[in-house]
Every structure is written in structure tokens, then in C-alpha cells.
CSV table of C-alpha atoms in Angstrom, one decimal:
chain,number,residue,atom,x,y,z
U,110,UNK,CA,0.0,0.0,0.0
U,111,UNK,CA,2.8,2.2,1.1
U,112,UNK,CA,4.9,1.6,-1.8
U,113,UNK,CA,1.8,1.9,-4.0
U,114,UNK,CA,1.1,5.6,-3.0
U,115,UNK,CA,5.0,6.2,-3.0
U,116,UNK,CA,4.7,5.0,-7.1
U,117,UNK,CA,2.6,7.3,-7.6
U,118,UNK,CA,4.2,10.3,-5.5
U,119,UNK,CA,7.2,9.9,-7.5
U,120,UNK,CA,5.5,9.4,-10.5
U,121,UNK,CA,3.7,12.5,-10.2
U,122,UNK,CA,7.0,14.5,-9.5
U,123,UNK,CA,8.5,13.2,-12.6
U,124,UNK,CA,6.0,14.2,-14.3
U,125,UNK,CA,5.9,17.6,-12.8
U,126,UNK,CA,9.2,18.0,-13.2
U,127,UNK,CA,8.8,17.5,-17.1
U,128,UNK,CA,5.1,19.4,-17.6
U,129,UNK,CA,5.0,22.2,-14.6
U,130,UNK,CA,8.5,22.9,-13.1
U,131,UNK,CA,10.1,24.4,-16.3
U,132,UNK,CA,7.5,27.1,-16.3
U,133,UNK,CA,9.3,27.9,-12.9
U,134,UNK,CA,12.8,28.5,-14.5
U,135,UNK,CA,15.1,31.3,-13.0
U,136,UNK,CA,18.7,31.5,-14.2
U,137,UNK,CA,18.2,28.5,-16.4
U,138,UNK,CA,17.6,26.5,-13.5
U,139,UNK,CA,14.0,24.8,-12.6
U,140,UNK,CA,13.5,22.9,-9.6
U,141,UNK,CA,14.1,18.7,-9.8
U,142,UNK,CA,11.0,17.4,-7.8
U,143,UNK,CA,12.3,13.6,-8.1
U,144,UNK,CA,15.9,14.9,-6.3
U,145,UNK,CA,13.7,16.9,-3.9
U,146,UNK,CA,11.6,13.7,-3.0
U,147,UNK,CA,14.7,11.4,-3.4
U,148,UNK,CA,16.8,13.3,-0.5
U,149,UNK,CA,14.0,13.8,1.7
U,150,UNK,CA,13.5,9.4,1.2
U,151,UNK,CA,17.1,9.4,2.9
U,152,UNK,CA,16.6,11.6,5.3
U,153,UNK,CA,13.2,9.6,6.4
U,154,UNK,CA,13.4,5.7,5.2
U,155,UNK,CA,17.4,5.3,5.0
U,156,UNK,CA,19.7,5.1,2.2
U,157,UNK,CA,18.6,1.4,0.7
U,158,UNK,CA,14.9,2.7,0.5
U,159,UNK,CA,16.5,5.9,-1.4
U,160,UNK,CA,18.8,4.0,-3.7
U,161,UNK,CA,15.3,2.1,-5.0
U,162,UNK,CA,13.5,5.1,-5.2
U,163,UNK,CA,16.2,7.1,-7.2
U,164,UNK,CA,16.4,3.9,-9.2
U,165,UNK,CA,12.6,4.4,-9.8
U,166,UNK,CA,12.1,8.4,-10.3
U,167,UNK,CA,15.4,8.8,-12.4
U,168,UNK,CA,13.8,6.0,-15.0
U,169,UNK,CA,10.5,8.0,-15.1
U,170,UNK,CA,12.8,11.0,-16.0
U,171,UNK,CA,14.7,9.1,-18.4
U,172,UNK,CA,11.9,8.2,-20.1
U,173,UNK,CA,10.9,12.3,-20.9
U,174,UNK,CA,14.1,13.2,-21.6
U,175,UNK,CA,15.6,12.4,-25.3
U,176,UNK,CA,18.6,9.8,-25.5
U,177,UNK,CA,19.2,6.8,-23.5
U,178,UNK,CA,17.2,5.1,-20.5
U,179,UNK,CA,19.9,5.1,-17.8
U,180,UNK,CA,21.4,8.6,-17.0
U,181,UNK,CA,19.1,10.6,-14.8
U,182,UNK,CA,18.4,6.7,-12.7
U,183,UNK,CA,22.6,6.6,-12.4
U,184,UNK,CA,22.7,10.2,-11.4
U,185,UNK,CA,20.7,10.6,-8.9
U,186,UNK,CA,22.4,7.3,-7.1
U,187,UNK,CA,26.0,9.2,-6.0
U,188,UNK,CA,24.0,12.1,-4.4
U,189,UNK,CA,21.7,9.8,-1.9
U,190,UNK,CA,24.9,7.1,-1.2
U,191,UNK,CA,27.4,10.2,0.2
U,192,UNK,CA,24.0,11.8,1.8
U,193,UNK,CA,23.7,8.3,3.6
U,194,UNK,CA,26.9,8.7,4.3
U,195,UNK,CA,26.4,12.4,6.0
U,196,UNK,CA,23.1,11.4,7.5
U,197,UNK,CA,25.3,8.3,9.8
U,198,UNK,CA,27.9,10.6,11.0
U,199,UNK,CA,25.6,13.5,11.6
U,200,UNK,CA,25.3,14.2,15.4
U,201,UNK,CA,22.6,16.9,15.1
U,202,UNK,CA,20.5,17.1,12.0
U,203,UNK,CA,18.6,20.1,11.4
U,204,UNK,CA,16.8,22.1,8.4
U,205,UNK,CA,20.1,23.6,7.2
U,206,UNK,CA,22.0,20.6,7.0
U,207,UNK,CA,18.8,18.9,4.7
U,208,UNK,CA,18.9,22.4,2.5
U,209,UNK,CA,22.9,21.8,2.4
U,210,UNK,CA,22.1,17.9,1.4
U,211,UNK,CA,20.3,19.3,-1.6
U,212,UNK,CA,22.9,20.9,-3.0
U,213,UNK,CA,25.5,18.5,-2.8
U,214,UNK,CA,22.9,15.9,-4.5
U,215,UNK,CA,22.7,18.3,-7.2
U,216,UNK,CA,26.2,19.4,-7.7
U,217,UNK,CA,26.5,15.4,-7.9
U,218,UNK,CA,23.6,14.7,-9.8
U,219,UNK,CA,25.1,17.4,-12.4
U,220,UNK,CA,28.6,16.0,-12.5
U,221,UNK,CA,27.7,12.0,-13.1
U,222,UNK,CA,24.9,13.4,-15.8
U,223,UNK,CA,27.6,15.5,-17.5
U,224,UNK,CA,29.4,12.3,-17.3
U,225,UNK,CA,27.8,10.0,-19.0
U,226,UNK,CA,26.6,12.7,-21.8
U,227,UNK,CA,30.2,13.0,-22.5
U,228,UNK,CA,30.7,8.9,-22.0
U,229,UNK,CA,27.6,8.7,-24.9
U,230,UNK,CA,28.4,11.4,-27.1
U,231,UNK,CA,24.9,13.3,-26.4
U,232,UNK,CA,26.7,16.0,-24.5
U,233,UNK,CA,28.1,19.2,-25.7
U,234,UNK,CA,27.8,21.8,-22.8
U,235,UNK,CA,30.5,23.8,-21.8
U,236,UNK,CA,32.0,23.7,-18.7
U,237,UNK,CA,31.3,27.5,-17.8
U,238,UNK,CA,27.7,26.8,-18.6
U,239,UNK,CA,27.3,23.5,-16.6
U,240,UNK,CA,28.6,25.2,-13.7
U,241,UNK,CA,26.5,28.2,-13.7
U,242,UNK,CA,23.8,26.0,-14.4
U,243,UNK,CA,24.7,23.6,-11.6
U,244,UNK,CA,24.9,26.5,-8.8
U,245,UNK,CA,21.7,27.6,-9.8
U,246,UNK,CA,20.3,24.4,-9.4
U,247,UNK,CA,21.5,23.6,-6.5
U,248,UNK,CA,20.5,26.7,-4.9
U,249,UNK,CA,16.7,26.4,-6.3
U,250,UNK,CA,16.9,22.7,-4.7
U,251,UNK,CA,18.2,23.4,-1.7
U,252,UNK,CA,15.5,26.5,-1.1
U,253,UNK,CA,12.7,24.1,-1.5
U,254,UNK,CA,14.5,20.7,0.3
U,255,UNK,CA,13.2,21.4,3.5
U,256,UNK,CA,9.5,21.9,2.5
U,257,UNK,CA,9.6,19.0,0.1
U,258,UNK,CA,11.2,16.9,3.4
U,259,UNK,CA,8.3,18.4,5.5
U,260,UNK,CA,5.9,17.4,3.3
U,261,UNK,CA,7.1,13.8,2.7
U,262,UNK,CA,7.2,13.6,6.9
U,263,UNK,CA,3.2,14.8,7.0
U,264,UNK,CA,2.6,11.8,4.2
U,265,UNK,CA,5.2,9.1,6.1
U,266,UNK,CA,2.9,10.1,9.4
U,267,UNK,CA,-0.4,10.0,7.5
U,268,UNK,CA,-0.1,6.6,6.2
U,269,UNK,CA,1.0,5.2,9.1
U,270,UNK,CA,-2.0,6.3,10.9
U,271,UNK,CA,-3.8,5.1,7.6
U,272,UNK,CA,-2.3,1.9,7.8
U,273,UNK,CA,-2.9,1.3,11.3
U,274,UNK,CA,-5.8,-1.6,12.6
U,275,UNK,CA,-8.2,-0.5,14.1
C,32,UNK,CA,16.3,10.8,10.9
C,33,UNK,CA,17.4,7.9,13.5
C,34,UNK,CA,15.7,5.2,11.0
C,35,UNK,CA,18.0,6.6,8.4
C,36,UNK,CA,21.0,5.9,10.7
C,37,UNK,CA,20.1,2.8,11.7
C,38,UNK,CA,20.2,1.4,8.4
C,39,UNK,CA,22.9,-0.6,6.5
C,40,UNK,CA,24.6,1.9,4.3
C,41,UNK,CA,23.9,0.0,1.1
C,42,UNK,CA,27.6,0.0,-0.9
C,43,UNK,CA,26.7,-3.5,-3.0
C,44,UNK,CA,23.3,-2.1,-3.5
C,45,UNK,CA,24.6,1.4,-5.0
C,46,UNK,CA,27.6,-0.5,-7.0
C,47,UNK,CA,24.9,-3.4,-8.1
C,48,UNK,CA,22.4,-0.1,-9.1
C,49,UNK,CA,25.4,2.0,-10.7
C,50,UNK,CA,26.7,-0.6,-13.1
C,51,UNK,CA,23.3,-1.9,-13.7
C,52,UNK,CA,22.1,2.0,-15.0
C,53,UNK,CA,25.2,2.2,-16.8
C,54,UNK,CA,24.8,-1.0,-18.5
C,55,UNK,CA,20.9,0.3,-19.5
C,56,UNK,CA,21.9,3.5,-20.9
C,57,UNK,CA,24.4,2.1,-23.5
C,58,UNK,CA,21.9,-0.3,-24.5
C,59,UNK,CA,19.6,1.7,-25.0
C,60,UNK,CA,21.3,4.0,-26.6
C,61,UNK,CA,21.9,1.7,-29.7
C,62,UNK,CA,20.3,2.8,-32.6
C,63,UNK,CA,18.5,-1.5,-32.4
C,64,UNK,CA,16.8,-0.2,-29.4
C,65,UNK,CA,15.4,2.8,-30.8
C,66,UNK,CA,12.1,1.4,-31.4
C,67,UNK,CA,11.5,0.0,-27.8
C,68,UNK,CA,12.5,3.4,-26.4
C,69,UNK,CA,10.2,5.0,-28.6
C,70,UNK,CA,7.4,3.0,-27.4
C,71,UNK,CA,8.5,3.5,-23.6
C,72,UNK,CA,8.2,7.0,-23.7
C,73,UNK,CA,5.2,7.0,-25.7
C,74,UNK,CA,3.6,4.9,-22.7
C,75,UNK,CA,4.2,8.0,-20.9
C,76,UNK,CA,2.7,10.7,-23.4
C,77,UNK,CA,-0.9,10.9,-22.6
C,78,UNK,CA,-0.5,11.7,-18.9
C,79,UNK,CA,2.1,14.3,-19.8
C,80,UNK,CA,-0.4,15.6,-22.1
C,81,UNK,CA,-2.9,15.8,-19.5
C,82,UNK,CA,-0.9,17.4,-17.3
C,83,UNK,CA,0.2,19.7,-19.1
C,84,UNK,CA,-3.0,21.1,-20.6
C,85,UNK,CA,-3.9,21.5,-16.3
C,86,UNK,CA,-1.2,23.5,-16.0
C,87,UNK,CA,-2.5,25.9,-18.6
C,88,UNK,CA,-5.7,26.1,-16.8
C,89,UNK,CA,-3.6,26.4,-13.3
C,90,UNK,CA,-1.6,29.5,-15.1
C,91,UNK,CA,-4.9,31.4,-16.4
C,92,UNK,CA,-6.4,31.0,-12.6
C,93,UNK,CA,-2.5,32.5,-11.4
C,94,UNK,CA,-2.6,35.1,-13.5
C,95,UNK,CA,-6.6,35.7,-12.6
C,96,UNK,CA,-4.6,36.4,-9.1
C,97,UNK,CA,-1.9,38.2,-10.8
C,98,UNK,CA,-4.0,40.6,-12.3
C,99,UNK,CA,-6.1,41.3,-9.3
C,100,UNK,CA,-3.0,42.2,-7.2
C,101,UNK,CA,-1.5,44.4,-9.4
C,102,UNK,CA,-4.7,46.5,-10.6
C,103,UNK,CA,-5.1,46.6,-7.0
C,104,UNK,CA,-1.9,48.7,-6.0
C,105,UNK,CA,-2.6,50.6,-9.2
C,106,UNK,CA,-6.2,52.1,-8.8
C,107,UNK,CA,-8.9,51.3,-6.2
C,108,UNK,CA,-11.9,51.8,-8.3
C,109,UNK,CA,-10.9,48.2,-9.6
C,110,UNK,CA,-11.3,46.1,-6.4
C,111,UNK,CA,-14.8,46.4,-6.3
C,112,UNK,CA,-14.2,45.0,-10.0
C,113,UNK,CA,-16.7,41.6,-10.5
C,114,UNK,CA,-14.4,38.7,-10.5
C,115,UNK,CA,-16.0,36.2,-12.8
C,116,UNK,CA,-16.1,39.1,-15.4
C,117,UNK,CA,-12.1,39.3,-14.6
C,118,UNK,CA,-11.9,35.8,-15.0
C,119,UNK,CA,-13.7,35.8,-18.6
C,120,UNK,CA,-11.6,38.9,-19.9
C,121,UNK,CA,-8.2,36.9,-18.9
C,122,UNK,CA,-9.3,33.8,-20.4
C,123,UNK,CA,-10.5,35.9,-23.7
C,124,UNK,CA,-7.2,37.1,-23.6
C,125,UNK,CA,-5.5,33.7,-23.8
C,126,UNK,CA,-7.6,32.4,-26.4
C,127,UNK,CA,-7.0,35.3,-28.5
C,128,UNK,CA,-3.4,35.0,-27.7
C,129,UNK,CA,-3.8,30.9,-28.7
C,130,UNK,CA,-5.4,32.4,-31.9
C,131,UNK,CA,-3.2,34.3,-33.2
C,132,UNK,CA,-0.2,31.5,-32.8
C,133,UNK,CA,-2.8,29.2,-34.9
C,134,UNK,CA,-3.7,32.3,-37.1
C,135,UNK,CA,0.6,32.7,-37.7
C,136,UNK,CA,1.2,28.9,-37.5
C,137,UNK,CA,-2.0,28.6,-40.8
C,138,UNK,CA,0.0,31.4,-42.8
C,139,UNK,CA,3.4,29.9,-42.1
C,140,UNK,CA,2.1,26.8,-43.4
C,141,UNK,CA,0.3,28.3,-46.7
C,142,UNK,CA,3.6,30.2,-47.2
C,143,UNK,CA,6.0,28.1,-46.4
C,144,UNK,CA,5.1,25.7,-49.1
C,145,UNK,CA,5.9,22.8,-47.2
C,146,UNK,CA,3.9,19.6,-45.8
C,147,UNK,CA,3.1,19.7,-42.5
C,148,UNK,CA,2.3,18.0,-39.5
C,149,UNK,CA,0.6,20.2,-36.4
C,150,UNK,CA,1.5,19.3,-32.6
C,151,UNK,CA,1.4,20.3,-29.2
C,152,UNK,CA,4.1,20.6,-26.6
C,153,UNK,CA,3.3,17.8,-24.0
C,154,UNK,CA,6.2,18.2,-21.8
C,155,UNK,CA,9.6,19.8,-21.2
C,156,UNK,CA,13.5,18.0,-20.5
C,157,UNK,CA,13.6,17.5,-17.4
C,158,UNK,CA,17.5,18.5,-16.8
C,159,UNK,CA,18.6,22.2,-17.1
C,160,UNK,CA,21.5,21.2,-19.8
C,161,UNK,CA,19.3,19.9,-22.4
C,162,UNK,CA,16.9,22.3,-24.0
C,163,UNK,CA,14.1,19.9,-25.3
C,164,UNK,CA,10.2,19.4,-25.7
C,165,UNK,CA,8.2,16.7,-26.4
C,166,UNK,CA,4.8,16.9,-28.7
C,167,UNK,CA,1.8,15.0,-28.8
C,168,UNK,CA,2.8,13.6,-32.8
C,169,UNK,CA,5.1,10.5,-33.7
C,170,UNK,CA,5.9,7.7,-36.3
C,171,UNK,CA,2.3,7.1,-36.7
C,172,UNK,CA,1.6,10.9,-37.6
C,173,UNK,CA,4.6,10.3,-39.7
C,174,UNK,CA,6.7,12.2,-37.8
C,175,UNK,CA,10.4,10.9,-38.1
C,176,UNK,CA,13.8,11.5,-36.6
C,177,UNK,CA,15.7,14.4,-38.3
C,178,UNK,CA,12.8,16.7,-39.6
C,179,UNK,CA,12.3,20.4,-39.1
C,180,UNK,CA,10.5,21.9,-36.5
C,181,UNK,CA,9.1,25.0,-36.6
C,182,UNK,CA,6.4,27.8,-35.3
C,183,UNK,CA,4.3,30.7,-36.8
C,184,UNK,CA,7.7,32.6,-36.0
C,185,UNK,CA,10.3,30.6,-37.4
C,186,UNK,CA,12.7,28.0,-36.8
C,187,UNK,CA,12.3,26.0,-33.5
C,188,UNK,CA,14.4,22.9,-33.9
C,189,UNK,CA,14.5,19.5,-35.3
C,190,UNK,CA,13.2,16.0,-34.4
C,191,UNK,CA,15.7,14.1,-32.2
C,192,UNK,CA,13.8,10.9,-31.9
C,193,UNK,CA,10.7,9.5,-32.1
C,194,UNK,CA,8.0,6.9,-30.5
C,195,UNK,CA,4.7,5.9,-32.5
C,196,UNK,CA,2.9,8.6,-30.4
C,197,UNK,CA,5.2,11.2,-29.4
C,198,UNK,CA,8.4,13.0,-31.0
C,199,UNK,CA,11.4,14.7,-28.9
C,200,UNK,CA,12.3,17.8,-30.5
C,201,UNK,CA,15.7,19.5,-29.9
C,202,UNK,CA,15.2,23.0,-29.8
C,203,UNK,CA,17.6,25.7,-31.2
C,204,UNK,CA,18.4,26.5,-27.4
C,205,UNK,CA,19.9,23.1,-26.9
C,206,UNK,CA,23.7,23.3,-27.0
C,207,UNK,CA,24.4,20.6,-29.5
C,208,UNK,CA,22.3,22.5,-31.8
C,209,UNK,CA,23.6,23.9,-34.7
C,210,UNK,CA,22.4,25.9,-37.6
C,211,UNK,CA,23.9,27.8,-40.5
C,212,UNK,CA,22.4,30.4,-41.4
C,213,UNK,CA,23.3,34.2,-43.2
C,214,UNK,CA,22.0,37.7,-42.4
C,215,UNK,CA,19.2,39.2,-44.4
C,216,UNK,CA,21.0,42.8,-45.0
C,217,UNK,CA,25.0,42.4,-45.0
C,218,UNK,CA,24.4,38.8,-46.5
C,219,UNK,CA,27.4,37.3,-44.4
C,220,UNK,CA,27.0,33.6,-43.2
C,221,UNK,CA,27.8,32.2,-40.3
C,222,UNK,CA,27.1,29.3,-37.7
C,223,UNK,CA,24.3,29.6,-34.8
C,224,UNK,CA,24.6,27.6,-31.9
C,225,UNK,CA,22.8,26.6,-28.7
C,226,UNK,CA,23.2,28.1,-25.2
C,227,UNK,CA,20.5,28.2,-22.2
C,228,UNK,CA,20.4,32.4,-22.5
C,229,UNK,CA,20.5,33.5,-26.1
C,230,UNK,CA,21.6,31.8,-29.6
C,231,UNK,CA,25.4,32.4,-30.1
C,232,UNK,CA,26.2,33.6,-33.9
C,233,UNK,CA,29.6,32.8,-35.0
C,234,UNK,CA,29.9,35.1,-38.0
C,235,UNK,CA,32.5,34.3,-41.0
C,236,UNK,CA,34.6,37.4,-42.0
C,237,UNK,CA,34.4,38.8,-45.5
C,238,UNK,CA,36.5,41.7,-46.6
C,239,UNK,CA,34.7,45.7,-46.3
C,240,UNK,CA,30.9,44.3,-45.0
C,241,UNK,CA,30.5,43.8,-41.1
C,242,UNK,CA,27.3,42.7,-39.1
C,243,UNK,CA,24.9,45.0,-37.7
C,244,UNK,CA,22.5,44.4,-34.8
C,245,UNK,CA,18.9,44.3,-36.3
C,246,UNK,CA,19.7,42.3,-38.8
C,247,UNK,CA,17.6,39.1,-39.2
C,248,UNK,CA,19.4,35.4,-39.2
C,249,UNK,CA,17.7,33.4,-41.4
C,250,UNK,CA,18.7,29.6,-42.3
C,251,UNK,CA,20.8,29.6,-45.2
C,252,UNK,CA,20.5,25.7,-46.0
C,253,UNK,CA,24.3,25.4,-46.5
C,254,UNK,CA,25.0,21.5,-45.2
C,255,UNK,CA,21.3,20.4,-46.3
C,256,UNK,CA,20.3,20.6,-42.5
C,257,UNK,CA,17.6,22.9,-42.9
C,258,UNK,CA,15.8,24.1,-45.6
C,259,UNK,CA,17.2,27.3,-47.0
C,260,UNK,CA,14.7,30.9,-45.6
C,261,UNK,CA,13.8,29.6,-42.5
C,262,UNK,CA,13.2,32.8,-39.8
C,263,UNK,CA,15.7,31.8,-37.0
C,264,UNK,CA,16.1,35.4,-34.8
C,265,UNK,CA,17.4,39.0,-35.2
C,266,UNK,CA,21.0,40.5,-34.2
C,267,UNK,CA,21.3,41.8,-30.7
C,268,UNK,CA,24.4,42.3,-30.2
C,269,UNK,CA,28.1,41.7,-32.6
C,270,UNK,CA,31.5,41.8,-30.8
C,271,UNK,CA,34.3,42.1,-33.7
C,272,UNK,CA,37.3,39.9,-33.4
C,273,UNK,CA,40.3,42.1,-35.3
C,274,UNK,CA,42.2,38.8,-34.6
C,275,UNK,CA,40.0,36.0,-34.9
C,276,UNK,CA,38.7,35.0,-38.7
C,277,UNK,CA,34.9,35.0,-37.2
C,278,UNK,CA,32.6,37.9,-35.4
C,279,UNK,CA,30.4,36.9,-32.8
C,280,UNK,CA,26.9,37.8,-32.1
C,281,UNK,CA,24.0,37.3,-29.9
C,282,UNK,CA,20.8,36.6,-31.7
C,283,UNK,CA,17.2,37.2,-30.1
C,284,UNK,CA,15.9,34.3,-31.0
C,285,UNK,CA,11.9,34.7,-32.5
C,286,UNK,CA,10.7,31.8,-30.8
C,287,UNK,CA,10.3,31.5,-26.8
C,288,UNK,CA,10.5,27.7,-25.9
C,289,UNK,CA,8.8,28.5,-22.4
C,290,UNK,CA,6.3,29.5,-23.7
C,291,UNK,CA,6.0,27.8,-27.2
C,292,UNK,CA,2.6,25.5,-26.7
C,293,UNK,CA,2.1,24.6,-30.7
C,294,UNK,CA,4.3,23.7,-33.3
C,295,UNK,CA,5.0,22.6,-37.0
C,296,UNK,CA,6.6,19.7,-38.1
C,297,UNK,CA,7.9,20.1,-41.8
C,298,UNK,CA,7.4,16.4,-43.0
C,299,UNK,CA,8.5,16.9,-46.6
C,300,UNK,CA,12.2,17.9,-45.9
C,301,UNK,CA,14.8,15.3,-44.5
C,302,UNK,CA,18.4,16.4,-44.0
C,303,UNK,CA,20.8,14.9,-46.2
């Protein structure tokens, strides 16, 4: 049931992300709603849960975007394994630290899609563009991680009250 | 946040899912597995479709509120303004706004001379580097890889790939975009190329005639990529390069891809 409703959560990010969010765009960055919901899954279920559900939203992305099914799924993966990382040594988490969290994904996220363009042939950015792009990005995520982490708490707490016998 | 840190960190897992993605995306990249792409994404169409046309309605109730909080600041008389009546003029305003991009897009195509194929943008990439848009026509529109896209303004892009129900079109803004093109008043040709702010014109020398901003960049059809008289933007700006055997220049380009909802896919011209 749980992983039903969390199908279609991250479904219907992907798809935001593709129909709504780029109406949004400031300094050539929009917001990525699948990141967003993909940190906020390590903060709250742990980084094996997060690995699956990158695995899951970067495929739905893959499959808007032109090129190869693969890229966005691979480069969303570094981000949430050195988060996990962060989250275990981290002796008092707070809102800054999952805004920060964001950012790295992003900056990471960027790099290992940049990567594999260049690894397929399919990309041609320059590297003054990619970073300019990148900081914006990361900036725009990390403004709206802790609202998107808030949210997916209110939902965690919601179905386990829905999912309680009564 | 303790859960989290309670849990196994997952190295095999991310390795297992990093080699595994990797593997996927240069299989899939193989021009065999074009077809079964294709059909993925097309799976995916229809809801895109949907949502996009709710975010159309979503942006003509925002800029309902828009409105209202600006004429408010502006002049008093207007809050006591009826707000379906508001409602009606805004939405008047965007179909007339709709009909005059169909109204361009029907004397483009009577112009133009060309066969065509109409379509609507579904969705947009979903990464920041890529500057593409997916429409609502495929293979079985006869839509196909490699033709030209265009608008009531001019020159949008080309098709990248294509499923039997939607196409991915590369726009002009994408940087591994690239057009040739000449200017309509000092004739000089040059290269246009793809960057997330404005089109970059790389302008070839040629002795006594320099480029002027104003001048339009129209696609010159040099390398058979696109047809030749295609409207692509106008000069804003030139830098001269005494040392270089190029100009640049920035070129406004005529079409907005944020805002681009319906486009033309020129179905009798392939590149060779």
C-alpha cells in the first residue's frame, strides 16, 4: 500500500518535473522534484529505500528526456549514497543541513549526468555553462528541500495512521 | 532521521544499481533499441499531455490572481471589480493569444510551401542542460527523426527521436544544436549555436561588410540541414574579433520555448 502511493508520488513528480516545473525557470535552472523527493526518502526511510527510489524516479525522468534510458536513474544514485553517508555521522541534524544535502545531491547529480553525456556522445555543454547552471540548481533545490522533506514527513505520518488496525 | 541511521549503508546495492544503469543506458542508446525506447516514452505521453494542458488552466487562474493584485496597488476603483467578469476577460485574452499563434502557424504553413504536421508541446527536458520538448505527434503521424520543427515565427528545432505517439524535438536553445544560417541585409553567413540564455552567432569574415545588430538570421541551408529561408532570430548584439577570422553575435531568437505550446513539423524535408 505504502509503496503503491509512494509509485505514484514519485510518479507524479516526474511528471511535474517535465510538464509544470520548467514554467518555474530562473537563471536557467528549474527545480528537480524527483531529487527533492529522493533526498527527503534518505533523510526519512534510509539510504537502501533511497537507492530504489532514485532507481525508480530517475527511469520515469529518463523516459521524458531524449537519449538513453539510464542517465538521470545513475545520477541521482551518488547524491543519496554520500548523503547516507552524512546522515550516519551527523550528530545533530537540522533544516540547514537537509537544505545543504540538496545541494550537494545536485552538484553530484550534475557532474555523473555530464558524465555520461560525455561517456555517450549526447553531451556538448561547456564547462562555464554546466557550472552556472549547476549553482543555480543547486541553490533552487536546496531552497525548497526542507518543504519538500516536511511534506514527505506529513505523508510518512499520514499513512502510518492510515495503515494502522483498528 | 534515526531510521535513516540505523540502516545498513547499502555500498553493494549502490555499485549493483550504478553498473546496472550504466549498463541500461548504453543499451539503450543503440540505434537497435530505438524502437523499444520509442514505445516507452510513448507509454508516458498521454499523462504528460494531461498534465500539461492542467497546467495551462492552473496558469490562467494564477494570472486571474496576478492581475487582481496588481490593478489593486494601481487604482482602487478596480477592487470592487466583478471577479468572474475578470476571470472571462483573462481567459479571452488567452484564447486570443492561442489564436493568433494558430492564425501565424496557418499562414506559415500556406507560405511556407511545405507539408506539414501540427502538434502540441506535452512536456519539457527535465535536466537544465538539455533544452528539449516533447509533442503529442510520432511515427504514426509520420513524424520521423531528423525533420524540421518550426512555429508561426520561425525556426524552433528538429526532431531528435521519435515513439509511435510522441516525438522529442531539440530546440535551437539546446547546446548541441547547430544551424547555418546568413544575415538578411550584410548577407554574411555564419554558424548559430545553442546556449540556455541567447543563440550564439559565430559570423565568418568577409572583406569591407561587417554585421549589424537588427539584422535578421535566417537559415541559409548550407550542409542540407535545414531548408534554406527559415526565420531563425534577429542581431542583438556583434562583438568584432580584429584577430579572430569569425565575429560573434548574440541573436534574439523569434521563438520563446517556455512559452511555445504549438508547433509545425515540416514532414516533406529530411536532412541529407
Amino acid at each position: 500500500m505504502r509503496r503503491a502511493a509512494g509509485l505514484i508520488l514519485m510518479a507524479g513528480a516526474a511528471l511535474a518535473q517535465a510538464t509544470w516545473a520548467p514554467h518555474l525557470e530562473v537563471g536557467g535552472a528549474f527545480p528537480n522534484l524527483v531529487l527533492l523527493g529522493v533526498v527527503a526518502v534518505t533523510w526519512t526511510l534510509g539510504t537502501r529505500a533511497a537507492l530504489v527510489w532514485a532507481i525508480v524516479g530517475g527511469l520515469l525522468l529518463d523516459l521524458t528526456a531524449s537519449g538513453a534510458v539510464g542517465p538521470h536513474a545513475l545520477a541521482l544514485l551518488p547524491g543519496v549514497y554520500a548523503i547516507g553517508f552524512w546522515i550516519r555521522n551527523l550528530e545533530h541534524p537540522n533544516a540547514l543541513h537537509v537544505a545543504l544535502s540538496a545541494s550537494v545531491c545536485t552538484v553530484l547529480y550534475s557532474t555523473v549526468l555530464l558524465l555520461t553525456g560525455d561517456l555517450l556522445g549526447t553531451s556538448l555543454t561547456s564547462l562555464a555553462v554546466a557550472a552556472q547552471l549547476t549553482v543555480a540548481a543547486a541553490a533552487y533545490n536546496a531552497l525548497l528541500m526542507p518543504a519538500a522533506f516536511e511534506l514527505l514527513r506529513r505523508f510518512q505520518a499520514l499513512s502510518r495512521v492510515a495503515l494502522q488496525p483498528t | 532521521m534515526e531510521g535513516a541511521r540505523a540502516q545498513s549503508h547499502g555500498t553493494g546495492l549502490f555499485l549493483f544499481l550504478c553498473a546496472a544503469m550504466l549498463l541500461l543506458a548504453m543499451i539503450s542508446q543503440q540505434p537497435w533499441a530505438a524502437g523499444a525506447r520509442g514505445m516507452a516514452k510513448s507509454a508516458l505521453a498521454p499523462v504528460e499531455s494531461a498534465m500539461t494542458s492542467s497546467a495551462t488552466q492552473v496558469g490562467h487562474i494564477t494570472s486571474v490572481f496576478g492581475d487582481v493584485s496588481s490593478l489593486r496597488a494601481e487604482n482602487s476603483r478596480l477592487r470592487a471589480a466583478d471577479e468572474q467578469q475578470r476571470r472571462q476577460i483573462v481567459e479571452l485574452q488567452a484564447a486570443a493569444k492561442e489564436n493568433d499563434a494558430l492564425r501565424k502557424a496557418l499562414n506559415f504553413q500556406k507560405s511556407s510551401g511545405h507539408r506539414m504536421v501540427a502538434a502540441d508541446v506535452i512536456s519539457r527536458g527535465p535536466d537544465g542542460f538539455s533544452r528539449t520538448m516533447e509533442i503529442d505527434r510520432g511515427t504514426a503521424d509520420g513524424v520521423q527523426a531528423g525533420m524540421v520543427v518550426a512555429t508561426g515565427a520561425g525556426l524552433l528545432g528538429r526532431v531528435k527521436e521519435a515513439g509511435p505517439r510522441m516525438a522529442i524535438v531539440q530546440t535551437l536553445g539546446d547546446p548541441q544544436s547547430r544551424v547555418n544560417v546568413y544575415l538578411s541585409t550584410s548577407h554574411l553567413q555564419g554558424t548559430m549555436m545553442g546556449g540556455p540564455a541567447s543563440l550564439q552567432l559565430e559570423i565568418q569574415h568577409m572583406l569591407g561588410v561587417s554585421a549589424s545588430t537588427g539584422e535578421w538570421a535566417i537559415t541559409s541551408g548550407v550542409g542540407g540541414g535545414y531548408p534554406r529561408g527559415l526565420v531563425v532570430g534577429e542581431v542583438a548584439s556583434v562583438t568584432h574579433r580584429a584577430t579572430s577570422t569569425s565575429d560573434e553575435a548574440q541573436v534574439a531568437w523569434v521563438n520563446d520555448p517556455a512559452s511555445t505550446t504549438f508547433v509545425l513539423v515540416i514532414t516533406d524535408f529530411m536532412p541529407s
